JSON list of C-alpha atoms in Angstrom, two decimals:
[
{"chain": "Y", "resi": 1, "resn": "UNK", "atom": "CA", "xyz": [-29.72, 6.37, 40.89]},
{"chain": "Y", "resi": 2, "resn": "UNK", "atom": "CA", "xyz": [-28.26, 3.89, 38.24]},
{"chain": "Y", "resi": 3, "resn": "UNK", "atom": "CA", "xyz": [-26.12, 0.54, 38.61]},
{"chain": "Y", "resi": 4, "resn": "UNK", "atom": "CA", "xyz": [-24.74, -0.76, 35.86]},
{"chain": "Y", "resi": 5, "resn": "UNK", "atom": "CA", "xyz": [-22.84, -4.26, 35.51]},
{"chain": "Y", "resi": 6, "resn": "UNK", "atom": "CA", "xyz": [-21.03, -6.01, 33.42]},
{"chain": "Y", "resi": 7, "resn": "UNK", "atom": "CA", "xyz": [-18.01, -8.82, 33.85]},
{"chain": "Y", "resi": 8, "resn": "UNK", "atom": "CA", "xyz": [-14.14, -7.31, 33.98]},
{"chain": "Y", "resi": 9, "resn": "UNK", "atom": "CA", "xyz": [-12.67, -9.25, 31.52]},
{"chain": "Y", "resi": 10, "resn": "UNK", "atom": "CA", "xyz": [-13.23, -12.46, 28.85]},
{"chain": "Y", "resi": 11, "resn": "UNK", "atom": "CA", "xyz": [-11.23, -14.06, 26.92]},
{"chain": "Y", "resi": 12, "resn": "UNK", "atom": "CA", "xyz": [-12.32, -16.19, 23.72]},
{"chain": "Y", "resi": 13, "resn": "UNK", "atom": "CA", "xyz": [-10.74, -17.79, 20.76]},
{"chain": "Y", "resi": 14, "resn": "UNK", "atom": "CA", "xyz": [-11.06, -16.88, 17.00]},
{"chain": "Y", "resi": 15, "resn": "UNK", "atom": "CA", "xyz": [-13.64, -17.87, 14.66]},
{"chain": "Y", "resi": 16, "resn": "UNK", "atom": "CA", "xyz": [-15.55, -18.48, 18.19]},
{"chain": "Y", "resi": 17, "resn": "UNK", "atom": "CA", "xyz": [-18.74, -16.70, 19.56]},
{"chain": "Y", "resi": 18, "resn": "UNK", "atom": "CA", "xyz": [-18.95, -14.60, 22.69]},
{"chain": "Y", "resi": 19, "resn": "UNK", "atom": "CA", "xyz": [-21.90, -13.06, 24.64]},
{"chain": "Y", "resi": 20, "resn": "UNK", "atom": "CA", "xyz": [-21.05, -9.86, 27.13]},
{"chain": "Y", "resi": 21, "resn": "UNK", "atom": "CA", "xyz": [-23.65, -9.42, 29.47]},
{"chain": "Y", "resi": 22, "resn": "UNK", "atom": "CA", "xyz": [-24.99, -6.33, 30.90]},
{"chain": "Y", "resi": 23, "resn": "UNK", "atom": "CA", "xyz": [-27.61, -5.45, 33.87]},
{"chain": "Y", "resi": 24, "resn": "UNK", "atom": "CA", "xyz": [-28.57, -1.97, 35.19]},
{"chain": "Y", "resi": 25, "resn": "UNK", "atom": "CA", "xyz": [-30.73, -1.19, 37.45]},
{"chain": "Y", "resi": 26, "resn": "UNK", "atom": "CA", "xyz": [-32.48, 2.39, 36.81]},
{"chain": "Y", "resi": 27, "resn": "UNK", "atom": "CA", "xyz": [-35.29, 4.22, 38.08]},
{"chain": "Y", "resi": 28, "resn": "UNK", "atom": "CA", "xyz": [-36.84, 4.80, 34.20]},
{"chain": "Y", "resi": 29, "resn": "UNK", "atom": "CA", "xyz": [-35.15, 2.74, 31.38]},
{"chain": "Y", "resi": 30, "resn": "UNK", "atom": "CA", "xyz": [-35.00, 4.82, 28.15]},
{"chain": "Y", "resi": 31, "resn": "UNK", "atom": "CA", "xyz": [-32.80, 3.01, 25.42]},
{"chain": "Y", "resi": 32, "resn": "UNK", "atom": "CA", "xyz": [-29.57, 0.76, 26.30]},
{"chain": "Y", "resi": 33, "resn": "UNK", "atom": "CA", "xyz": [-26.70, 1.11, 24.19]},
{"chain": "Y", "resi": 34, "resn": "UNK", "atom": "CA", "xyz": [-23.26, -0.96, 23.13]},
{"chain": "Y", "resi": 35, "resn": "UNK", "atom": "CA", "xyz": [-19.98, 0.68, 22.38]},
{"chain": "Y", "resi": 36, "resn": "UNK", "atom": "CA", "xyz": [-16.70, -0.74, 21.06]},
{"chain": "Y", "resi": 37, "resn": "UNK", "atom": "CA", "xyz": [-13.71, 0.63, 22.89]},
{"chain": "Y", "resi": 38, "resn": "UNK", "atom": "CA", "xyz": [-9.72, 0.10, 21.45]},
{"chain": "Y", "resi": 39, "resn": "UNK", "atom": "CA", "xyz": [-6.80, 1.02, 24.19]},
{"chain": "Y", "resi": 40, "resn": "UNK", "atom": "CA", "xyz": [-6.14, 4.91, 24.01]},
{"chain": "Y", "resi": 41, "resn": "UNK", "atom": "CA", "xyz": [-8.84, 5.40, 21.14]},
{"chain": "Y", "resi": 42, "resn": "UNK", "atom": "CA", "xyz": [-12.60, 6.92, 21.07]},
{"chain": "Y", "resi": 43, "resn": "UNK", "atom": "CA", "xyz": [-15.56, 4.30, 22.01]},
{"chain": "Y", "resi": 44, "resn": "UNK", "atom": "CA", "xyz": [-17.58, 3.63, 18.58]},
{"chain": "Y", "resi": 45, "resn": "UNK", "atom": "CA", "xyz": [-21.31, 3.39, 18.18]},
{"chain": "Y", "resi": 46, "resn": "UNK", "atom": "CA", "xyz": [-22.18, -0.82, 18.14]},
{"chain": "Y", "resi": 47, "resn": "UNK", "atom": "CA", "xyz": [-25.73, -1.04, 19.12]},
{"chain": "Y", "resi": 48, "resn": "UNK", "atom": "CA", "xyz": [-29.05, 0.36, 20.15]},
{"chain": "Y", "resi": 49, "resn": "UNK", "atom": "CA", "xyz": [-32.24, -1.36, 21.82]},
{"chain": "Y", "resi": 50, "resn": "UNK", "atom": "CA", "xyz": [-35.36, 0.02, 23.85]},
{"chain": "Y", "resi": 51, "resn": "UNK", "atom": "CA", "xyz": [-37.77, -2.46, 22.97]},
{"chain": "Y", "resi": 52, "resn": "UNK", "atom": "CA", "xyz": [-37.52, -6.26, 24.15]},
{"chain": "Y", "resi": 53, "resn": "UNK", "atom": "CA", "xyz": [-36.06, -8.89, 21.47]},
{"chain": "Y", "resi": 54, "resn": "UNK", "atom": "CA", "xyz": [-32.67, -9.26, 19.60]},
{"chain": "Y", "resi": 55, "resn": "UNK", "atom": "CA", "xyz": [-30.85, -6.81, 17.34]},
{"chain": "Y", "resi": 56, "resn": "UNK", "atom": "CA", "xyz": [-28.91, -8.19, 14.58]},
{"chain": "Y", "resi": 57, "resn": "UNK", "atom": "CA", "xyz": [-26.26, -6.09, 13.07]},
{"chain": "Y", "resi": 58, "resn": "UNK", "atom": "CA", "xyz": [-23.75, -8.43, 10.93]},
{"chain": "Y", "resi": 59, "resn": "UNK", "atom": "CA", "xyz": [-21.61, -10.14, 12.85]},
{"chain": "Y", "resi": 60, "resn": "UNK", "atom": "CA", "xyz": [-22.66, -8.22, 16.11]},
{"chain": "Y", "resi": 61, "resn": "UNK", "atom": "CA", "xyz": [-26.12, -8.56, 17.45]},
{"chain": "Y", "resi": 62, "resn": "UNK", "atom": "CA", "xyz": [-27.28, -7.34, 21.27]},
{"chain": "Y", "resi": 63, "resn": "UNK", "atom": "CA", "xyz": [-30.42, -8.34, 23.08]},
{"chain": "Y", "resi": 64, "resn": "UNK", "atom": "CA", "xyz": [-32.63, -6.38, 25.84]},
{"chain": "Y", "resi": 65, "resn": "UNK", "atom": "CA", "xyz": [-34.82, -7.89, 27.82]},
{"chain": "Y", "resi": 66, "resn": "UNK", "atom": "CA", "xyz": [-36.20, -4.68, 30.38]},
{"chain": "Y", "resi": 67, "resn": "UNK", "atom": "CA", "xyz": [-38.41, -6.80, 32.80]},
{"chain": "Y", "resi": 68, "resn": "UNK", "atom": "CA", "xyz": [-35.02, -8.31, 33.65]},
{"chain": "Y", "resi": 69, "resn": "UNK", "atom": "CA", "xyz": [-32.51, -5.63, 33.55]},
{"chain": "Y", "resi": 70, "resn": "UNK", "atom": "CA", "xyz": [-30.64, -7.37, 31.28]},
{"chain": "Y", "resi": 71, "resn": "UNK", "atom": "CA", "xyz": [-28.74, -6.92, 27.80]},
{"chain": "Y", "resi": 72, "resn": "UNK", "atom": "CA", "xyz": [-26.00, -8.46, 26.18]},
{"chain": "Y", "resi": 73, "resn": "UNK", "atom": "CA", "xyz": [-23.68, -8.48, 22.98]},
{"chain": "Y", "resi": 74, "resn": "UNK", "atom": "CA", "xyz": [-22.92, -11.27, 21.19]},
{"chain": "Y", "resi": 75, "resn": "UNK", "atom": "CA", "xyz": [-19.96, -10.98, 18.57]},
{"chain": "Y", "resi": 76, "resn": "UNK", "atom": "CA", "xyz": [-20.04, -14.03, 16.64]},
{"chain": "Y", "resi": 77, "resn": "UNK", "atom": "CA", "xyz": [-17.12, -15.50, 14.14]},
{"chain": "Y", "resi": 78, "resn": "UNK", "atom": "CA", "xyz": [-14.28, -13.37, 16.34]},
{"chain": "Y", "resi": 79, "resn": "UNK", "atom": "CA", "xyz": [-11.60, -11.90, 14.86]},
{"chain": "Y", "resi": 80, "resn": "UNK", "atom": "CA", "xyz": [-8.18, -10.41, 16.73]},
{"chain": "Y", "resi": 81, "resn": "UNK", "atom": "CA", "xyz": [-9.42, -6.83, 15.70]},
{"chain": "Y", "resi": 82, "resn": "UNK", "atom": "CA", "xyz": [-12.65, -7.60, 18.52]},
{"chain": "Y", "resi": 83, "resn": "UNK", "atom": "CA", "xyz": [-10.06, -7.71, 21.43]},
{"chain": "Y", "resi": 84, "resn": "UNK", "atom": "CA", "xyz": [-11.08, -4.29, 22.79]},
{"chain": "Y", "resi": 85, "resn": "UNK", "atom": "CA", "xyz": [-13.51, -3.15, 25.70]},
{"chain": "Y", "resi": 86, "resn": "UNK", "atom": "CA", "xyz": [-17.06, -3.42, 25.38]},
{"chain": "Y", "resi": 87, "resn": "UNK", "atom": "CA", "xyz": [-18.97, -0.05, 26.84]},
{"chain": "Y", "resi": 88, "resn": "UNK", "atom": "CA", "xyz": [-23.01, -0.97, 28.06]},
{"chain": "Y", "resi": 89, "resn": "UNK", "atom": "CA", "xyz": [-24.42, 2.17, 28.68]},
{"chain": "Y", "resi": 90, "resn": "UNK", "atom": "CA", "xyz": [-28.30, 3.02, 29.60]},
{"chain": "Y", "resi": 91, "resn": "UNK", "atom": "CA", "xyz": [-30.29, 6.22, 28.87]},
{"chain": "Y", "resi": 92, "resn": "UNK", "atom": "CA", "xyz": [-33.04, 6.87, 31.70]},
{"chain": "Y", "resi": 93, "resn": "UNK", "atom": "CA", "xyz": [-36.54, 8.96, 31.20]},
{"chain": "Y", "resi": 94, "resn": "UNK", "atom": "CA", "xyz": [-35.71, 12.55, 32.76]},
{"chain": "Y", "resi": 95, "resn": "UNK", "atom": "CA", "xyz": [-31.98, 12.57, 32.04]},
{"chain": "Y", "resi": 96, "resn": "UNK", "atom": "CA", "xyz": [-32.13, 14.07, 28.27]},
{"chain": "Y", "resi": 97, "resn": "UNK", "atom": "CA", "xyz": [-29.65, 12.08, 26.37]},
{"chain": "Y", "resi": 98, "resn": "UNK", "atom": "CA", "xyz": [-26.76, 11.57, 28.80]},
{"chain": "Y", "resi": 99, "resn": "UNK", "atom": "CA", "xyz": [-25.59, 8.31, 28.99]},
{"chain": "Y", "resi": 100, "resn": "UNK", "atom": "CA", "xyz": [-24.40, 5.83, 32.47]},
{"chain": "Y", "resi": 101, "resn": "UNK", "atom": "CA", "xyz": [-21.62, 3.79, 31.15]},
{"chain": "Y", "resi": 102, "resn": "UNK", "atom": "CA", "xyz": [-20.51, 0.76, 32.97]},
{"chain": "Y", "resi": 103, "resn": "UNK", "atom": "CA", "xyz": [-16.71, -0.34, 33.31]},
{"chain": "Y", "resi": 104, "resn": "UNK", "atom": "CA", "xyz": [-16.32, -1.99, 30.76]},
{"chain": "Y", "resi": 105, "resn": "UNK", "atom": "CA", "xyz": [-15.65, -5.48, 29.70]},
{"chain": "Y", "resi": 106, "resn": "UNK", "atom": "CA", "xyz": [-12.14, -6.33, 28.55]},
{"chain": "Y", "resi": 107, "resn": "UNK", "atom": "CA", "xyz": [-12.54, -8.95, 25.50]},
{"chain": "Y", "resi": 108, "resn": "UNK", "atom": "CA", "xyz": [-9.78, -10.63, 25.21]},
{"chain": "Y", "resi": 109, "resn": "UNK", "atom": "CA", "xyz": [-9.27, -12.80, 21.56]},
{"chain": "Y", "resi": 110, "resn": "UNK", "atom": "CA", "xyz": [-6.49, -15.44, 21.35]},
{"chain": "Y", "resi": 111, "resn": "UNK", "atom": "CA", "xyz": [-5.32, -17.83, 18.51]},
{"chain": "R", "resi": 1, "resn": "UNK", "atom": "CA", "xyz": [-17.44, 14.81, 6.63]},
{"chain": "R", "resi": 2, "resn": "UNK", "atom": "CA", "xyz": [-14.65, 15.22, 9.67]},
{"chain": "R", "resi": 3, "resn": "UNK", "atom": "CA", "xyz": [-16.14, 13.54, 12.93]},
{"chain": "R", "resi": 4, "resn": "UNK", "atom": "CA", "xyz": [-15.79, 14.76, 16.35]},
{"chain": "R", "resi": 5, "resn": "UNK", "atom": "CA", "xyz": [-12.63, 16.64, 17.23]},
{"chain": "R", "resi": 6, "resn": "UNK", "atom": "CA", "xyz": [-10.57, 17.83, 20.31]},
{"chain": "R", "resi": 7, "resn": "UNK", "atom": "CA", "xyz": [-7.80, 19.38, 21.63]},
{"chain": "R", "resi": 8, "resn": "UNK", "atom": "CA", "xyz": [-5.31, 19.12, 22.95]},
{"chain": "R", "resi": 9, "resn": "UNK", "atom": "CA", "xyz": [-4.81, 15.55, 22.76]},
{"chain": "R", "resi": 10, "resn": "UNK", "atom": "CA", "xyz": [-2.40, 15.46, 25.65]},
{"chain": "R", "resi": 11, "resn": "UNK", "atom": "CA", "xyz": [-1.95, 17.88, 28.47]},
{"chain": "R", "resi": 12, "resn": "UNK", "atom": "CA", "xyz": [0.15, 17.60, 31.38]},
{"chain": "R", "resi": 13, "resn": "UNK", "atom": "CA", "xyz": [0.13, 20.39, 33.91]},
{"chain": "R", "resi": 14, "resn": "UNK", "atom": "CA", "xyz": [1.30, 21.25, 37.35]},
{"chain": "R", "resi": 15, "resn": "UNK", "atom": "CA", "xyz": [-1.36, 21.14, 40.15]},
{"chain": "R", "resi": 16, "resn": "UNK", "atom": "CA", "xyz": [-2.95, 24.55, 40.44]},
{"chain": "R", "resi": 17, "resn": "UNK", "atom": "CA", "xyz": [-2.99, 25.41, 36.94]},
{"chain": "R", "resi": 18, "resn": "UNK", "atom": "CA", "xyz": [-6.28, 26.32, 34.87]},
{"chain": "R", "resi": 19, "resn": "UNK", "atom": "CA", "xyz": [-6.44, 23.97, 32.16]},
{"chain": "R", "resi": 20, "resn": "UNK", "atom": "CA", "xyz": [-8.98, 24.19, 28.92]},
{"chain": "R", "resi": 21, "resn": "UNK", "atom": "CA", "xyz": [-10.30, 21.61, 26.63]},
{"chain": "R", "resi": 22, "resn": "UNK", "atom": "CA", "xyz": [-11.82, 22.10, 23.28]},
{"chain": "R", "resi": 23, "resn": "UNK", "atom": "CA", "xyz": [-14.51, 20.45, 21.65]},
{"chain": "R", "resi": 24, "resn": "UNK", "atom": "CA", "xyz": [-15.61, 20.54, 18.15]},
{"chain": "R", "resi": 25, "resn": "UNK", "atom": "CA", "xyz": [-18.46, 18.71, 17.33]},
{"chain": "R", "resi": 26, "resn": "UNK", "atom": "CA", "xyz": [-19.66, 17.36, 13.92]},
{"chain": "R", "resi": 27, "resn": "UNK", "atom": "CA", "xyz": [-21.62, 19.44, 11.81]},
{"chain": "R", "resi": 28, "resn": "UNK", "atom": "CA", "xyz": [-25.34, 19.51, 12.46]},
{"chain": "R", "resi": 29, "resn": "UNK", "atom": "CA", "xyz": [-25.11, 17.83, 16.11]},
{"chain": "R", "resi": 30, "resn": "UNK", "atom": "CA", "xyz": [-27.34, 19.71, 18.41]},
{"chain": "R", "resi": 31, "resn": "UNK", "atom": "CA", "xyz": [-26.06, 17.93, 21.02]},
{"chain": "R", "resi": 32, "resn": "UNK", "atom": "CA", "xyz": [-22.83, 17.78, 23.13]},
{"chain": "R", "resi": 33, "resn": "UNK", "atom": "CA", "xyz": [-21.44, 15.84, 25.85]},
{"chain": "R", "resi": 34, "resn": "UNK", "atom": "CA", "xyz": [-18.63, 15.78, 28.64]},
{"chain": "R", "resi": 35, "resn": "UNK", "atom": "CA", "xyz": [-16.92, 12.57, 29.90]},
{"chain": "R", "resi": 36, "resn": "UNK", "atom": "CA", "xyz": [-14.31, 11.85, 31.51]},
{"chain": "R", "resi": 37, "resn": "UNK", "atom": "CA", "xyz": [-12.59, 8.22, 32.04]},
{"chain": "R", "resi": 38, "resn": "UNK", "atom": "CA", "xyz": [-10.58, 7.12, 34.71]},
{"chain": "R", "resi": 39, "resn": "UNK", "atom": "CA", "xyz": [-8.45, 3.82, 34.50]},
{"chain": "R", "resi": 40, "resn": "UNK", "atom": "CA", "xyz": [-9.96, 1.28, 34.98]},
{"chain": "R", "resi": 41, "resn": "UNK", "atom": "CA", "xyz": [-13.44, 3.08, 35.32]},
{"chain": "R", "resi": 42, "resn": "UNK", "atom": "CA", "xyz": [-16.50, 3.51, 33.39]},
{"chain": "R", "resi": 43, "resn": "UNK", "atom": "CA", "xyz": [-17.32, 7.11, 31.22]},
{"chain": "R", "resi": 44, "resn": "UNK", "atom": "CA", "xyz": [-18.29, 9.02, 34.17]},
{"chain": "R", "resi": 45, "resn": "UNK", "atom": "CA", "xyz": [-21.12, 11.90, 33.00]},
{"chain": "R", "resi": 46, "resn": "UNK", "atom": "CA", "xyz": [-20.26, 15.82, 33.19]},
{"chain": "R", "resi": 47, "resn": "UNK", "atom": "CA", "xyz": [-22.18, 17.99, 31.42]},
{"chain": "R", "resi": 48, "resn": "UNK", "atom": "CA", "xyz": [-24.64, 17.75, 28.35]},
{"chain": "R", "resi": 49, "resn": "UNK", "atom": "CA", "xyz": [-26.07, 21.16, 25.95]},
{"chain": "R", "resi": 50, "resn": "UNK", "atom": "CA", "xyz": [-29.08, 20.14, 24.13]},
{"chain": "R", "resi": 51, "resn": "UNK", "atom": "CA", "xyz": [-29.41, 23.31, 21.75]},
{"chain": "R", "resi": 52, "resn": "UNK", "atom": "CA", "xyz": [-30.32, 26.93, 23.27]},
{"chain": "R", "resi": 53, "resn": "UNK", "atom": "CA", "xyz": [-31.56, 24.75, 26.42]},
{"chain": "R", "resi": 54, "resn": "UNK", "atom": "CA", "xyz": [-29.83, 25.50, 29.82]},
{"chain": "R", "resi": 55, "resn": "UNK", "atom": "CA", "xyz": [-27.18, 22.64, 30.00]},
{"chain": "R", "resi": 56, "resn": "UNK", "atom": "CA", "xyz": [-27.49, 20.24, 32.25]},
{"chain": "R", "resi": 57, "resn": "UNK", "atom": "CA", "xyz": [-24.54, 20.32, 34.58]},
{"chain": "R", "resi": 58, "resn": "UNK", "atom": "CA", "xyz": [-25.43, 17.60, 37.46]},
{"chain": "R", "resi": 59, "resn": "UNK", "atom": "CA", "xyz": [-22.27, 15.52, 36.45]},
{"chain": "R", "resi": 60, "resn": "UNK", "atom": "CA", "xyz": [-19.91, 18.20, 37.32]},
{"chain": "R", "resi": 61, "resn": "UNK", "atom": "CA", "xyz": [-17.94, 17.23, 40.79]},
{"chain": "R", "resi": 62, "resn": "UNK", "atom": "CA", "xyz": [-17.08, 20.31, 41.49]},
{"chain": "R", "resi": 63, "resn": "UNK", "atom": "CA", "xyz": [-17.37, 24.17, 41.07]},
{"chain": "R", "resi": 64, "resn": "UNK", "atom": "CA", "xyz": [-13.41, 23.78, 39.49]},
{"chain": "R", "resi": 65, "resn": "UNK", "atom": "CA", "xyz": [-15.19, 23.04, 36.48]},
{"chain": "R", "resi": 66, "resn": "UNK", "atom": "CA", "xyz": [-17.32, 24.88, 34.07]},
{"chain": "R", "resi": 67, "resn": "UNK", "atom": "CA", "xyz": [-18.00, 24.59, 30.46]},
{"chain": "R", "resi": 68, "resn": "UNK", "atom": "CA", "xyz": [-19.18, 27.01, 27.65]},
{"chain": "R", "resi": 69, "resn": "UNK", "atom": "CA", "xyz": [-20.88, 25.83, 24.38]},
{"chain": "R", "resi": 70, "resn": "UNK", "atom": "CA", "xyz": [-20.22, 28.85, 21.92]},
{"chain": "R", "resi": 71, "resn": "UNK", "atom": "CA", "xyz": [-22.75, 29.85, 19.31]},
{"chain": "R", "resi": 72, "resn": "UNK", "atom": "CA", "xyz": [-24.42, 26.03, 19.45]},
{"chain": "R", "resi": 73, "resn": "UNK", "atom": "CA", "xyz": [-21.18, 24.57, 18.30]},
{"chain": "R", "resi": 74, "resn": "UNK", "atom": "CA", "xyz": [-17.71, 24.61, 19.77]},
{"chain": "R", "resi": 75, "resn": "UNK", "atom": "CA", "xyz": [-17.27, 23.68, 23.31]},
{"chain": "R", "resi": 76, "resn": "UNK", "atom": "CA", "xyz": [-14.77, 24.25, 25.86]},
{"chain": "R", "resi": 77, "resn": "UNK", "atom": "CA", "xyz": [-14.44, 23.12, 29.28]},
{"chain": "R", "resi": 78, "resn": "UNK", "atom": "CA", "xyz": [-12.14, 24.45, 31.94]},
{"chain": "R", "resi": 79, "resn": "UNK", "atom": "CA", "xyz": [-11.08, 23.10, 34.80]},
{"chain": "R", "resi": 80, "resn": "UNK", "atom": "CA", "xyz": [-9.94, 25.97, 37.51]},
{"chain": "R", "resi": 81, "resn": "UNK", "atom": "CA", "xyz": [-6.53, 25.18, 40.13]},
{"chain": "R", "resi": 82, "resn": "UNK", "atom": "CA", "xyz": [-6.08, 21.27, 38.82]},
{"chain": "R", "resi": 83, "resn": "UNK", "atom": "CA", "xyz": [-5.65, 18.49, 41.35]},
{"chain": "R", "resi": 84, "resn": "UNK", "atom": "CA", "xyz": [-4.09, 15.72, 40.86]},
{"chain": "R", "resi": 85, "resn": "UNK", "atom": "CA", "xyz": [-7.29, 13.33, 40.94]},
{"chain": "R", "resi": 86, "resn": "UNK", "atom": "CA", "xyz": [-8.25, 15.52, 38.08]},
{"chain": "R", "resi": 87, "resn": "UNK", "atom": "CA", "xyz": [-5.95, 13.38, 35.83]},
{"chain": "R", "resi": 88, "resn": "UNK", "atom": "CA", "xyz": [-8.36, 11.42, 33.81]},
{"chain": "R", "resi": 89, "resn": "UNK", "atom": "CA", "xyz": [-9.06, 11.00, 29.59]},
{"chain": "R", "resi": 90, "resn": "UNK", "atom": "CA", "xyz": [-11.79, 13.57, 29.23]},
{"chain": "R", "resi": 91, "resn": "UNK", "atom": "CA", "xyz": [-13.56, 12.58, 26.14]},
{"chain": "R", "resi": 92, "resn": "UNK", "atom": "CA", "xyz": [-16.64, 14.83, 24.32]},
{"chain": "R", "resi": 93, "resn": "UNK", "atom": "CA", "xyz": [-19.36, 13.18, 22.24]},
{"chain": "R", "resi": 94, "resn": "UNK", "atom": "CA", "xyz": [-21.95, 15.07, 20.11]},
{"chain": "R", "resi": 95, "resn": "UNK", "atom": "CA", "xyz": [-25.78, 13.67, 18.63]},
{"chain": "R", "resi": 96, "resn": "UNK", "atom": "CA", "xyz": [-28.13, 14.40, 16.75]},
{"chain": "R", "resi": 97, "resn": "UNK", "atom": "CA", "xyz": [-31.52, 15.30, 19.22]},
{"chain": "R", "resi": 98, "resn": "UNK", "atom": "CA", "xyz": [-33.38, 12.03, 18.05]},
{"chain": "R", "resi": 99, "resn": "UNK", "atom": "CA", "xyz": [-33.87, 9.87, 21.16]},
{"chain": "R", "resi": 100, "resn": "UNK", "atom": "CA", "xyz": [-32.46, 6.46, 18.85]},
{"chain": "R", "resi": 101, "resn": "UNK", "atom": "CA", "xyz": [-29.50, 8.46, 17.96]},
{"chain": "R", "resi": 102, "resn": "UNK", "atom": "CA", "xyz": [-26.07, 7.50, 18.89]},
{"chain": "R", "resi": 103, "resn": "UNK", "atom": "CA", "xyz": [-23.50, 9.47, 20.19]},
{"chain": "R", "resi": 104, "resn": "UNK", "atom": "CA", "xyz": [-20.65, 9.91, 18.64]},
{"chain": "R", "resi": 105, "resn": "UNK", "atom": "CA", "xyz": [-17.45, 10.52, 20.63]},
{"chain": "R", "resi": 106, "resn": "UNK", "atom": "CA", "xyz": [-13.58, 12.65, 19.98]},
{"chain": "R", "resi": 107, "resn": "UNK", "atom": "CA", "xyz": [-10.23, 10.93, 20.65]},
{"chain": "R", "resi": 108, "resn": "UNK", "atom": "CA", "xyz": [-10.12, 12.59, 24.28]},
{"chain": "R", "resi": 109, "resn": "UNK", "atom": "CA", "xyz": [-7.76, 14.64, 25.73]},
{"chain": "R", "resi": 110, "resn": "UNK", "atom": "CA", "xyz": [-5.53, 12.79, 27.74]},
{"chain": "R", "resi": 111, "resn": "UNK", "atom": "CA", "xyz": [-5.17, 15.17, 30.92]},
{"chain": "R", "resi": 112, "resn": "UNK", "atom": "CA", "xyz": [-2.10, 14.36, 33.50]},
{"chain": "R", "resi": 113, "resn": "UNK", "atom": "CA", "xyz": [-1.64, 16.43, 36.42]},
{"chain": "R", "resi": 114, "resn": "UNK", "atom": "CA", "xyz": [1.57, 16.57, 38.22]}
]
């Protein structure tokens, strides 16, 4: 089976940076992806790693490190458009391309 | 080019009804996928058609629900005599096959069972 964890909810001020972290447990990792998610709309396509290191994708970047089970998003220079949910979800060998979501992590972004 | 799209995007229904969702996918995507989301739960998995491949249905919690995938492209799924725990946002997603490709998800269809 698959566990996947991430915090409830942040909250962070504009023009400040955030990092949402992510660990999953999974019995064969396959590619670890980030989605964007606004209140009553579809989740959008942020990131993509299945190799170790950092991915840097403007003012989003996300980082895997597999020996560790771990991932996270960083959204740097926050705006109030970021307040949304942040989707991890993992891909596992066997499983095609279906995806395990976690719950979510409610990002919060005040003045 | 249009992106992924489904209908209805609200439903609300008595328990015991037969309910169907449509999918339509964008152009080209080989691949289709079933979610639905409970509040205040993750995208829970339901069924994924890779292709002519046989779908993959191990997400599916119950023989209420079935889905077709017509002619590679649209999809519909049905759920048969609703219950009320079926209310949920069921939300489809299409890809390309490509391992590194993303998938790329409808506006739902918000489902509420009375």
């Amino acid at each position: 089976g698959q566990n996947i964890d991430q915090p409830t909810e942040m909250t962070a001020t504009e023009g400040a940076i955030v990092q949402i972290n992510c660990t999953y447990q999974t019995s064969g990792f396959n590619g670890l992806f980030w989605y964007q998610q606004h209140a009553g709309e579809a989740p959008t396509f942020l990131s993509y790693n299945v190799l170790d290191g950092l991915e840097e994708k403007g003012r989003f970047s996300s980082f895997l490190s597999r020996s560790k089970g771990y991932s996270y998003l960083l959204l740097k220079e926050l705006q109030m458009k970021d307040s949304a949910s942040y989707l991890c979800a993992v891909r596992s060998t066997g499983g095609g391309n279906k995806l395990t979501f976690g719950t979510g992590t409610q990002l919060k972004v005040e003045l | 080019g249009a992106g992924v799209s489904q209908s209805p995007s609200n439903k609300v229904t008595e328990k015991g009804k037969d309910v169907e969702l449509r999918c339509d996918p964008i152009s080209g995507h080989t691949a289709l996928y079933w979610y639905r989301q409970s509040l205040g739960q993750g995208l829970e998995f339901l069924i994924y058609f890779q292709g002519n491949s046989a779908p993959d249905k191990s997400g599916l919690p119950s023989d209420r629900f079935s889905a077709e995938r017509t002619g590679g492209s649209v999809s519909t799924l049905t759920i048969q005599r609703t219950q009320q725990e079926d209310s949920a946002v069921y939300l489809c997603a299409s890809s390309l096959a490509r391992r590194n490709q993303p998938q790329h998800f409808g506006d739902g269809t918000r489902l509420s069972i009375l």
